[in-house]
GROMACS .gro file of C-alpha atoms in nm:
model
  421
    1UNK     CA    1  -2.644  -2.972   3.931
    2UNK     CA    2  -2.331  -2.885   4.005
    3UNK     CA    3  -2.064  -2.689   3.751
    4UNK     CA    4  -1.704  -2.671   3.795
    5UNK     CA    5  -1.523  -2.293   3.780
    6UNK     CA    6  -1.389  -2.510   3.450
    7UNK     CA    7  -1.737  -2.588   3.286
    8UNK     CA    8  -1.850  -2.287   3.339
    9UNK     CA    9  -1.540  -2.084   3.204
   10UNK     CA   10  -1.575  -2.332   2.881
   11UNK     CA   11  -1.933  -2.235   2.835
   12UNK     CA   12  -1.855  -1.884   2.834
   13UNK     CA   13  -1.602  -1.915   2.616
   14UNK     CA   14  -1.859  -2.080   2.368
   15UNK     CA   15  -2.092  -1.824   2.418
   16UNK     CA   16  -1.818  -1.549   2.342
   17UNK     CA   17  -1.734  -1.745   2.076
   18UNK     CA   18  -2.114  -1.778   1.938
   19UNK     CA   19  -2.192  -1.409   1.944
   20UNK     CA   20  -1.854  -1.297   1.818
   21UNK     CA   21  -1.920  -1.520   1.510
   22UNK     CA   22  -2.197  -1.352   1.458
   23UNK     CA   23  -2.132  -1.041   1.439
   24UNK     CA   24  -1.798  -1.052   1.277
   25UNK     CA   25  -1.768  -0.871   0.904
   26UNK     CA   26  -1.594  -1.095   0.616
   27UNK     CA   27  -1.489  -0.830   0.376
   28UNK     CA   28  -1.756  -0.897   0.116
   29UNK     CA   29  -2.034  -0.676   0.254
   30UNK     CA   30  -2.025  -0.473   0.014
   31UNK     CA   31  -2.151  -0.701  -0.248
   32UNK     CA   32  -2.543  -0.641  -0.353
   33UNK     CA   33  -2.703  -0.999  -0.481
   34UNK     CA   34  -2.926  -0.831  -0.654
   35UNK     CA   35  -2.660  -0.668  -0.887
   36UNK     CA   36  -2.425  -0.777  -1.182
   37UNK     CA   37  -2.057  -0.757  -1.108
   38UNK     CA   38  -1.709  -0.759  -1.350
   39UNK     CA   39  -1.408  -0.810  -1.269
   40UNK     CA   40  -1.106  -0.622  -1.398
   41UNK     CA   41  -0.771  -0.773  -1.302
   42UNK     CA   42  -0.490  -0.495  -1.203
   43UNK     CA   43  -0.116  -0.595  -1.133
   44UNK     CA   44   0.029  -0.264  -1.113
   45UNK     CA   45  -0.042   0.022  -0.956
   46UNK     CA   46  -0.186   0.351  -1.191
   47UNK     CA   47  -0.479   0.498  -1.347
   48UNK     CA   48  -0.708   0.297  -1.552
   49UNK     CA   49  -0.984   0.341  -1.831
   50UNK     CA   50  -1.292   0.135  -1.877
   51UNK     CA   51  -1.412   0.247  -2.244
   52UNK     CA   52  -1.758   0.178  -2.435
   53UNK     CA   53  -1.585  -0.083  -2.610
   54UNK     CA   54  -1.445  -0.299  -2.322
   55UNK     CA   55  -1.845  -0.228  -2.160
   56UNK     CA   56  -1.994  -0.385  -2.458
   57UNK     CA   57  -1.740  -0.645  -2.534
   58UNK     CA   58  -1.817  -0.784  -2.182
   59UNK     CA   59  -2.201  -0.796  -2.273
   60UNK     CA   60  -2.319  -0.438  -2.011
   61UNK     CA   61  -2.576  -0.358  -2.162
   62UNK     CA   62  -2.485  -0.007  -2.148
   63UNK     CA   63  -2.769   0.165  -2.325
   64UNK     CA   64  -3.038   0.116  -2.055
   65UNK     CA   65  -2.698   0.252  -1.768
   66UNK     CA   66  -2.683   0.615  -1.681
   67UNK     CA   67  -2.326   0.666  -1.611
   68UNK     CA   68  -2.393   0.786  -1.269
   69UNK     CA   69  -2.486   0.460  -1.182
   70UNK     CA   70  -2.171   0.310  -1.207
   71UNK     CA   71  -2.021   0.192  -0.900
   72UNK     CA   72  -1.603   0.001  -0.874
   73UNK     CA   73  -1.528  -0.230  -0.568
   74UNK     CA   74  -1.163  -0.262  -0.450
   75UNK     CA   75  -1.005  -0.386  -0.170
   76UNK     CA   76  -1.321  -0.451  -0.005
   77UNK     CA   77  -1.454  -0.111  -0.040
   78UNK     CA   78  -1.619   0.174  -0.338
   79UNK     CA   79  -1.333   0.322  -0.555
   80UNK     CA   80  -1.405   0.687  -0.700
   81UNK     CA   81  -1.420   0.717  -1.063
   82UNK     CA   82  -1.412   0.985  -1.316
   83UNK     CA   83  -1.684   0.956  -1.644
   84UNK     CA   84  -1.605   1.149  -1.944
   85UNK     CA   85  -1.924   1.090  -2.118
   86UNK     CA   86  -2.020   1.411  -2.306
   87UNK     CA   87  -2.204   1.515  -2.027
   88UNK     CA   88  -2.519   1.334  -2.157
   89UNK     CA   89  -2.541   1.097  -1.842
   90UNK     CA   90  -2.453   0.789  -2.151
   91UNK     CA   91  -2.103   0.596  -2.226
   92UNK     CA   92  -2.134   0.610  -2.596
   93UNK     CA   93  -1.846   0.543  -2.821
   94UNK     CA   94  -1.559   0.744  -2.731
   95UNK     CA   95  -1.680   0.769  -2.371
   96UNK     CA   96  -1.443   0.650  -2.089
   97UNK     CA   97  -1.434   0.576  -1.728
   98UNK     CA   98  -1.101   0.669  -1.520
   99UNK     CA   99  -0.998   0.529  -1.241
  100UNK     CA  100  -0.665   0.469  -0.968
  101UNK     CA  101  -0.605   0.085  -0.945
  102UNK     CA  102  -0.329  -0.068  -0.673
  103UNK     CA  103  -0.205  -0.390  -0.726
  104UNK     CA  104  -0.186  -0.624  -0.425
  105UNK     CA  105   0.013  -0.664  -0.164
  106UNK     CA  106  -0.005  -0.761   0.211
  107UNK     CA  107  -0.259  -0.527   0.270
  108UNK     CA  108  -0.514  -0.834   0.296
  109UNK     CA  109  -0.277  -1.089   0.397
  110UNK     CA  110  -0.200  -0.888   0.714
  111UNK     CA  111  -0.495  -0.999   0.828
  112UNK     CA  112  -0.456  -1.361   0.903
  113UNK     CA  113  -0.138  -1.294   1.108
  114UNK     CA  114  -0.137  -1.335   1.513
  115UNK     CA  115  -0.017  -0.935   1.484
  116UNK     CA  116  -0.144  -0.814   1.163
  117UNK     CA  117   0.166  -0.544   1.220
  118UNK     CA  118   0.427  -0.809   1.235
  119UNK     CA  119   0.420  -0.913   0.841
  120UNK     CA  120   0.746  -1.006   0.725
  121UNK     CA  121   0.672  -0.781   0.413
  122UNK     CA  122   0.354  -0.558   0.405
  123UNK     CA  123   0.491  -0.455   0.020
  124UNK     CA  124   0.443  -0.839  -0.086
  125UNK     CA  125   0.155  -1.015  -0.090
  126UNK     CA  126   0.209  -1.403   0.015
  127UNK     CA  127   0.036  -1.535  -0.272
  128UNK     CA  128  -0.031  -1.320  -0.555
  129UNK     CA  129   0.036  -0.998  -0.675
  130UNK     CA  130  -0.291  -0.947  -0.890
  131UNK     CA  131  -0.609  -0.866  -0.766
  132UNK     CA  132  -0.950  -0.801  -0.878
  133UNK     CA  133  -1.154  -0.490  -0.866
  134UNK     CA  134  -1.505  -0.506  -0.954
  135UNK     CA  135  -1.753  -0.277  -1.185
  136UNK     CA  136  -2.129  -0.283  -1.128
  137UNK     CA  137  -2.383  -0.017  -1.168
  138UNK     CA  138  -2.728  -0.006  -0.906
  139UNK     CA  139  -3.019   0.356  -0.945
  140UNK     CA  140  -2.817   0.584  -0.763
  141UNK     CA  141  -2.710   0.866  -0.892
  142UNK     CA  142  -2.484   0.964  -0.594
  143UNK     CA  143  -2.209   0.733  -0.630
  144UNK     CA  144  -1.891   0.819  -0.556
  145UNK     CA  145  -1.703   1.039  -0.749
  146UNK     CA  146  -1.374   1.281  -0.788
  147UNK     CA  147  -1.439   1.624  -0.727
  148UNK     CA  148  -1.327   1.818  -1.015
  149UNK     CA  149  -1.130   2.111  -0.929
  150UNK     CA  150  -1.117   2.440  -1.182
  151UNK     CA  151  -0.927   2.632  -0.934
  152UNK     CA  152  -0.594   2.771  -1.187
  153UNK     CA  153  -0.557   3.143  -0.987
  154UNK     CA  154  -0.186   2.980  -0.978
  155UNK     CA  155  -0.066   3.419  -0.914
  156UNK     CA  156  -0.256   3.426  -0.568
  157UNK     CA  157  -0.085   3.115  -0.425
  158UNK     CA  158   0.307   3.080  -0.312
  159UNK     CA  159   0.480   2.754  -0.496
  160UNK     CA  160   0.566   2.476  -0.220
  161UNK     CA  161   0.962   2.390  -0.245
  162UNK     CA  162   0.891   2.018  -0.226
  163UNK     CA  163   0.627   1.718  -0.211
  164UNK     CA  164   0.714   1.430  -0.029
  165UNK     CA  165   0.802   1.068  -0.234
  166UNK     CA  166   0.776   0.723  -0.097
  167UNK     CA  167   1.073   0.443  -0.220
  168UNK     CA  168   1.004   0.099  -0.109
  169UNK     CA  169   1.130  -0.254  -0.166
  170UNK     CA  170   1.004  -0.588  -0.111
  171UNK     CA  171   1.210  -0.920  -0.186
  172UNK     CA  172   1.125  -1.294  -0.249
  173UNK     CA  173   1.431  -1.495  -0.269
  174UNK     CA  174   1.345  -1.697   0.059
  175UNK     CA  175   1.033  -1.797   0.269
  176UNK     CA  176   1.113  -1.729   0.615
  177UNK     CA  177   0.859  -1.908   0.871
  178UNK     CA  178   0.902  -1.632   1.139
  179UNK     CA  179   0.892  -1.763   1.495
  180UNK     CA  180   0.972  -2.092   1.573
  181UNK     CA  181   1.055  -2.283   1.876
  182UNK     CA  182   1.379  -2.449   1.712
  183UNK     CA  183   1.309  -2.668   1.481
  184UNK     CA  184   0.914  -2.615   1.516
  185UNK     CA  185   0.697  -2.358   1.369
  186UNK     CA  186   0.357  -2.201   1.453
  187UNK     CA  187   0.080  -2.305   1.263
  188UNK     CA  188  -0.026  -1.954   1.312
  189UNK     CA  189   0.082  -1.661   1.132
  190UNK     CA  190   0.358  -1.484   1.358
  191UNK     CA  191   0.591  -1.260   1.353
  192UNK     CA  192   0.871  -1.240   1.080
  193UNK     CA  193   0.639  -1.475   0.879
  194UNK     CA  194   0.664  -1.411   0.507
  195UNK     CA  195   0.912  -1.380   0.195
  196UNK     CA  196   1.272  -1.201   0.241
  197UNK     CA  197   1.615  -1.152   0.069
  198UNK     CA  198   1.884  -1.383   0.063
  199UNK     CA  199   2.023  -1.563   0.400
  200UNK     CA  200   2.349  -1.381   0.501
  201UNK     CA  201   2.585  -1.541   0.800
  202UNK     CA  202   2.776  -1.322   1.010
  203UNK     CA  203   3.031  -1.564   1.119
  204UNK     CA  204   3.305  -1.570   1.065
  205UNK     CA  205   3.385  -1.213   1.076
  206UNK     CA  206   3.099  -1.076   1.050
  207UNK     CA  207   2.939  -0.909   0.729
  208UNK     CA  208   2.825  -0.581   0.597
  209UNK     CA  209   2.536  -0.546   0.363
  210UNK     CA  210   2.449  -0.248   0.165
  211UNK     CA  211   2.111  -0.278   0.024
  212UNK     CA  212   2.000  -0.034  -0.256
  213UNK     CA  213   1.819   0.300  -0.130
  214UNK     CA  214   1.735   0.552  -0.376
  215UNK     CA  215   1.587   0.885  -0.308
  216UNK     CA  216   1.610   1.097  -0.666
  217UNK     CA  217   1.575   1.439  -0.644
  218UNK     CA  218   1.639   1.502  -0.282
  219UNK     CA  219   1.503   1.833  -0.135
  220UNK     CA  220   1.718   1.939   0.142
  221UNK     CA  221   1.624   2.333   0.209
  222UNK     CA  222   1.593   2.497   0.542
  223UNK     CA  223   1.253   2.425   0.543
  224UNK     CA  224   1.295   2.022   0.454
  225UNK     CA  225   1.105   1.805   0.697
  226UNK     CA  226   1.231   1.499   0.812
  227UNK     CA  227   1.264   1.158   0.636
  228UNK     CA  228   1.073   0.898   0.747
  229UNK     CA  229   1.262   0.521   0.756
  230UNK     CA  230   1.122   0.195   0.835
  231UNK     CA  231   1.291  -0.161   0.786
  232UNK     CA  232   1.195  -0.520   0.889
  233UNK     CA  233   1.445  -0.786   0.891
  234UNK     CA  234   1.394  -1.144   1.030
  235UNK     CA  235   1.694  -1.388   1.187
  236UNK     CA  236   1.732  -1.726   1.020
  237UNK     CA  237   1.939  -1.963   1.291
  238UNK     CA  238   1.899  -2.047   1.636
  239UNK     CA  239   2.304  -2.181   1.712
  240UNK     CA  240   2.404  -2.277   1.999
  241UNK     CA  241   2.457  -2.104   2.304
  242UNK     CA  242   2.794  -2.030   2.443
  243UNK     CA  243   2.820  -2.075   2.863
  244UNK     CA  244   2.833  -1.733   2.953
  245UNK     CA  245   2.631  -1.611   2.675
  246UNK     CA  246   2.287  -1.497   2.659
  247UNK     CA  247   2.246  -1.395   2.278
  248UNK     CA  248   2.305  -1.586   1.931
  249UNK     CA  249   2.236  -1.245   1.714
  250UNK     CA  250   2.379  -0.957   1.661
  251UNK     CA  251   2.279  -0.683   1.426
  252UNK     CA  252   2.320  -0.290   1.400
  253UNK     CA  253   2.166  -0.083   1.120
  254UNK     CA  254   2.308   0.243   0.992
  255UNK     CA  255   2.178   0.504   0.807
  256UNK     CA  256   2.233   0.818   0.624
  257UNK     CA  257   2.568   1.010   0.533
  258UNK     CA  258   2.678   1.012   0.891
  259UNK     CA  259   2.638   0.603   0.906
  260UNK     CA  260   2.437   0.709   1.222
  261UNK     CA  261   2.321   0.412   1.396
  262UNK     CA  262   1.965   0.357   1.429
  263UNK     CA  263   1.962   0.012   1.614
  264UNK     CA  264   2.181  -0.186   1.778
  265UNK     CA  265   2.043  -0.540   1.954
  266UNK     CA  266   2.088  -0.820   2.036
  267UNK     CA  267   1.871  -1.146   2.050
  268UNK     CA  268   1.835  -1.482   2.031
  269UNK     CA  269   1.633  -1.741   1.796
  270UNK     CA  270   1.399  -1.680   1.526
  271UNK     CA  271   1.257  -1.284   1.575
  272UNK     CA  272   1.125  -1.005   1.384
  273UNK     CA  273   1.357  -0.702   1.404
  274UNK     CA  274   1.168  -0.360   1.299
  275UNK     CA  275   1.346  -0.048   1.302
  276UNK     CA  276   1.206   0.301   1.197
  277UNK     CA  277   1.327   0.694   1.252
  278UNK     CA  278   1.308   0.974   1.133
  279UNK     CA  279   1.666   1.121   0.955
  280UNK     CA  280   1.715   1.476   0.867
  281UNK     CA  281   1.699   1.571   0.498
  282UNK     CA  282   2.066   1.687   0.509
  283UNK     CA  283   2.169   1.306   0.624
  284UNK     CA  284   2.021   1.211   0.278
  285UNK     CA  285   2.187   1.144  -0.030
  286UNK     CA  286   2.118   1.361  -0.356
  287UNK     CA  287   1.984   1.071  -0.535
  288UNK     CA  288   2.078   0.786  -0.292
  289UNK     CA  289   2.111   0.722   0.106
  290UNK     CA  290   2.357   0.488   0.250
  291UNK     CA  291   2.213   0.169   0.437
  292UNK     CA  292   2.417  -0.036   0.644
  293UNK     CA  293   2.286  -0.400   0.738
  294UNK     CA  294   2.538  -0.529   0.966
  295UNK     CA  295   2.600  -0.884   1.143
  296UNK     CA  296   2.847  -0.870   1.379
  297UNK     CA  297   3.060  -1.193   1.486
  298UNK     CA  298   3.120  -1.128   1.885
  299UNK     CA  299   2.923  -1.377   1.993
  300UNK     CA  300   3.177  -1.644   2.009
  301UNK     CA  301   2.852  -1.889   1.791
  302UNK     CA  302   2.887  -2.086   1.506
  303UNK     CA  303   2.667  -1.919   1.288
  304UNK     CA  304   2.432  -1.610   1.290
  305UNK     CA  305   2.218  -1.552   0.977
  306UNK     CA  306   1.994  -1.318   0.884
  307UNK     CA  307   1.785  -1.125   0.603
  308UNK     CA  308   1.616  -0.782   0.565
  309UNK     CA  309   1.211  -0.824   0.459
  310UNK     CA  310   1.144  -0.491   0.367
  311UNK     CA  311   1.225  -0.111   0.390
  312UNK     CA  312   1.094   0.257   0.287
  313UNK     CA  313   1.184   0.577   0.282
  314UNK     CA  314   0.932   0.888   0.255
  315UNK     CA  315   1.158   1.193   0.216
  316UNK     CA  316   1.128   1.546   0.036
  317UNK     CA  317   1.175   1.531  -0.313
  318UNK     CA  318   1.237   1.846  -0.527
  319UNK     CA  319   0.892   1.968  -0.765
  320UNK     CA  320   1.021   1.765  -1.035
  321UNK     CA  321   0.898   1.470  -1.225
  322UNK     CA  322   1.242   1.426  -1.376
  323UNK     CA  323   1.108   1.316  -1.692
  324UNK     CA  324   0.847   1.069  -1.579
  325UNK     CA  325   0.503   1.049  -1.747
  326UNK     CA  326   0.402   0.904  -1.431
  327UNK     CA  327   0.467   0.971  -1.103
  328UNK     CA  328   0.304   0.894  -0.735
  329UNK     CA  329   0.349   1.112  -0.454
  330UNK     CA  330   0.190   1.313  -0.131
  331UNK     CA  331   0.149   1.652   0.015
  332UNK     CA  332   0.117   1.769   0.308
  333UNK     CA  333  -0.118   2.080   0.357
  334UNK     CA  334   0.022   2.458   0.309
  335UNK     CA  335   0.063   2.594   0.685
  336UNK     CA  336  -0.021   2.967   0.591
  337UNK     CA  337  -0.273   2.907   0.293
  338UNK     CA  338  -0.556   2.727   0.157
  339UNK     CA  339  -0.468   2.561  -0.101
  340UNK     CA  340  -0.124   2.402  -0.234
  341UNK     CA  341   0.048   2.479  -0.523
  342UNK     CA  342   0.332   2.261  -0.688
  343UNK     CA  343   0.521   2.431  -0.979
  344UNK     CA  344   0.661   2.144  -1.141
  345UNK     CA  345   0.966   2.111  -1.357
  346UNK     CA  346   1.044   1.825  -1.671
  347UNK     CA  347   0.708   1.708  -1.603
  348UNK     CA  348   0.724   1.510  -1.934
  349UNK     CA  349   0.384   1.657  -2.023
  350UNK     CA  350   0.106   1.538  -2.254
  351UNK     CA  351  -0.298   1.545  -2.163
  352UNK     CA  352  -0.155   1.431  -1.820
  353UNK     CA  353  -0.472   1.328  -1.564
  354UNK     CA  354  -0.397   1.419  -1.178
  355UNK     CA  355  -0.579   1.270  -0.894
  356UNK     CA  356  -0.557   1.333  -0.581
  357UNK     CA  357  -0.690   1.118  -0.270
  358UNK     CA  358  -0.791   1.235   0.068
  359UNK     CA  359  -1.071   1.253   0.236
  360UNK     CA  360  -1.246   1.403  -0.047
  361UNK     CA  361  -1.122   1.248  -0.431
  362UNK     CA  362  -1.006   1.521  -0.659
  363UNK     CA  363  -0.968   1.580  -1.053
  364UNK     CA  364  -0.664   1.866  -1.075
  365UNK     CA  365  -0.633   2.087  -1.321
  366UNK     CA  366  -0.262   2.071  -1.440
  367UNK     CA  367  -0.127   2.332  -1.661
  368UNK     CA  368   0.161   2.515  -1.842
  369UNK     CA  369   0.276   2.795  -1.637
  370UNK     CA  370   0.524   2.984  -1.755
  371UNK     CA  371   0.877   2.788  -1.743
  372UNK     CA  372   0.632   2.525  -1.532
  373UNK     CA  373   0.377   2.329  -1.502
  374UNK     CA  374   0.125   2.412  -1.175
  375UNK     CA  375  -0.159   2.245  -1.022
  376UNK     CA  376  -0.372   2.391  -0.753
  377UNK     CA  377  -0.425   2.120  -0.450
  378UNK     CA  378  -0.669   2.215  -0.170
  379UNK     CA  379  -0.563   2.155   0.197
  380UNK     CA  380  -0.708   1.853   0.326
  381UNK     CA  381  -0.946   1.991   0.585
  382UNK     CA  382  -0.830   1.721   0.839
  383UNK     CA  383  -0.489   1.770   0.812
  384UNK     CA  384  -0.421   1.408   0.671
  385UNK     CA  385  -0.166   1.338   0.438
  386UNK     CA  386  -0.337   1.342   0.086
  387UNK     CA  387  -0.189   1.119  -0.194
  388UNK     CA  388  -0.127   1.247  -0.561
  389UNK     CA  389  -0.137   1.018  -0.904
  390UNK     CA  390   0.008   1.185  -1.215
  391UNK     CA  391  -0.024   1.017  -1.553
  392UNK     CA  392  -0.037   1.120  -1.917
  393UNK     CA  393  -0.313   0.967  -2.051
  394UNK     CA  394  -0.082   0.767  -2.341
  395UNK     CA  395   0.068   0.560  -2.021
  396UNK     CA  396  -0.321   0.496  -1.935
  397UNK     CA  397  -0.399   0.095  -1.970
  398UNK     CA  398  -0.738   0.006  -2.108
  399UNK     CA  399  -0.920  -0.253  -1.904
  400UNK     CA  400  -1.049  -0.543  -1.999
  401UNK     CA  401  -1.394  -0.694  -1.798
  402UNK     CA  402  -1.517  -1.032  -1.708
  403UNK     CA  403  -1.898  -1.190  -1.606
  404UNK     CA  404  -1.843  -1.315  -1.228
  405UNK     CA  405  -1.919  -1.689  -1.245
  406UNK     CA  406  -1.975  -1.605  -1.588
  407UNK     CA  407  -2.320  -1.433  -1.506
  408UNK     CA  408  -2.190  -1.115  -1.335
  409UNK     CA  409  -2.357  -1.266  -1.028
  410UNK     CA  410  -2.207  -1.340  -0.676
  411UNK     CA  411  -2.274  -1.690  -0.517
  412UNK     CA  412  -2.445  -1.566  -0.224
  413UNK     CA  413  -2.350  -1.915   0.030
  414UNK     CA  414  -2.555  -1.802   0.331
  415UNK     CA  415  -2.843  -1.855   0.091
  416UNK     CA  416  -2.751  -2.215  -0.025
  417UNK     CA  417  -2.973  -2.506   0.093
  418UNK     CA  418  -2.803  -2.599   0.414
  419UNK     CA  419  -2.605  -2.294   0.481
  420UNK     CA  420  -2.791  -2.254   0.819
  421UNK     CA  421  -2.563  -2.573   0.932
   0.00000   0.00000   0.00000
């Protein structure tokens, strides 16, 4: 028999198609059949507590559990926790689990787009910002845990003059369908796909819009890095044309004291614009930066309109909590020691709980200090980025658990009659 170069690219493709299936991941490989599971629903980001009352309100039976065998799911993966349990391996009353929950957004979501980088808004989940993380307990006594530090030699260690602080924004006024082929749309996810702020037309005249940016506490020393700025925005007509023209948008962004423009383009239809730089500390408000969204009518069309998705700033933020009982935040590692130490001022302080997450999960001592309060943060020993949660334990929620299915069990489908078709 004869195949055509047609056939026999189509039965490739079915084979490639056949084995990719197969060895594909789903996300959910980290459940165990053999093991209960609850759920604990988290809509906002912070540090939670599991207690022996929520445990035996949701029917654990906690009595036969050491408390290294408990084990939290999130986001598809094991979530360290810290046990305060007397140090006699049981939760008894007045015992407590601790640990960082983050509420969703379009971490997951991402995933289902053409370009999983070309979300409209990766701050906003399409759907639904709760999501569920999951206890469950197996034998092992290894499971993962934060690190508790006991380093407070505060004296031998030189006080950082700033950690860096992340402000972000999301909106949801309008649903913008990203890409289209005027007046069709992909069934696919593509880019620009995904909620946004209000529709705003250049023309006539164009417009200026100044969307809210604030950076409290701004560190701007001789020794400030950088900030770090990203925005997404997303065009909302496709107008006509004009002969002679090649471009129905036009939009410049500006940034900083300086109004220094960081992109100026033009374009034409439906598109995902992304801009990100980097903008010297000193271009940086005190408490605020200057944003400049800009449509500009010299295009000779009838309309141009467009929204802003999302935006961040990570910039250097004075060692102050200003206040706050809780705070999140990042270091970066000391260049000329081991260890980093942040002498914080108004820290609001009261039995606060400090976590810090890298590539190992730390417990951080946190203490008065003279005028201050100082923790002791070790480098991170691959030079990442580590990520720091501050709470007192009053702004600590307790958690609340539910069976899964009502039995703690998993529906395991690729065990169902039938699940081989």
């Amino acid at each position: 028999m004869i195949f055509s170069r047609s056939i026999i690219l189509l039965l490739l493709i079915f084979a490639t198609v056949g084995f990719t299936t197969r060895a594909q991941t789903y996300g959910n490989e980290w459940i165990d059949y053999s093991q209960s599971y609850y759920s604990i629903k988290i809509v906002q980001d912070g540090v939670y507590r599991i207690d022996s009352a929520a445990l035996a309100d949701a029917g654990i039976p906690v009595g036969s559990i050491l408390s290294e065998n408990f084990q939290l799911f999130g986001k598809e993966r094991e979530i360290p926790l810290h046990i305060v349990d007397g140090g006699d391996s049981s939760i008894d009353g007045g015992d407590y689990i601790l640990f960082y929950g983050q509420r969703n957004d379009g971490w997951l979501d991402s995933t289902i787009y053409v370009n999983p980088n070309t979300i409209a808004s990766p701050g906003l989940s399409l759907y639904n910002d709760t999501i569920q993380y999951f206890l469950t307990w197996n034998s092992s006594t290894t499971n993962l845990r934060y690190t508790v530090e006991t380093d407070v030699d505060f004296a031998s260690y030189t006080p950082a003059t700033h950690f860096m602080s992340l402000v972000k924004r999301s909106f949801s006024s309008n649903y913008f369908e990203g890409h289209r082929e005027s007046p069709l749309s992909s069934s696919f996810y593509v880019a620009g796909e995904g909620w946004g702020s209000g529709m705003y037309n250049g023309v006539p005249g164009g417009t200026t819009i100044t969307p809210s940016l604030a950076n409290p506490f701004r560190y701007a020393g001789a020794d400030a890095p950088d900030g770090e700025f990203l925005a997404l925005c997303v065009s909302a007509s496709d107008a006509e044309i004009p002969l002679g023209s090649a471009f129905n948008h036009h939009l410049r962004l500006r940034l900083g004291n300086s109004a220094t423009t960081i992109l100026d383009t033009t374009f034409t239809g439906y598109k995902q614009i992304k801009a990100s730089t980097l903008i010297p500390a000193s271009e940086l408000g005190a408490s605020g930066t200057s944003f400049y969204f800009d449509i500009i009518d010299d295009l000779n069309v009838d309309t141009d309109f467009q929204s802003f998705t999302y935006y961040q700033l990570k910039y250097p933020r004075q060692t102050t909590f200003g206040g706050s009982p809780t705070l999140q935040f990042s270091v970066r590692n000391s260049a000329l020691e081991s260890k980093i130490r942040l002498d914080i001022t108004s820290a609001a302080y009261s039995d606060p709980v400090v976590f810090v997450h890298g590539e190992t999960p730390r417990l951080i001592p946190f203490l008065p200090n003279g005028p201050t309060h100082s923790m002791l943060i070790p480098n991170s020993s691959s030079g990442v980025e580590q990520n720091v949660v501050y709470s007192n334990q009053s702004q600590i929620a307790t958690v609340t658990l539910e069976a899964v299915n009502g039995t703690g069990t998993f529906t395991d489908f690729a065990n169902l009659p039938g699940a081989a078709d």
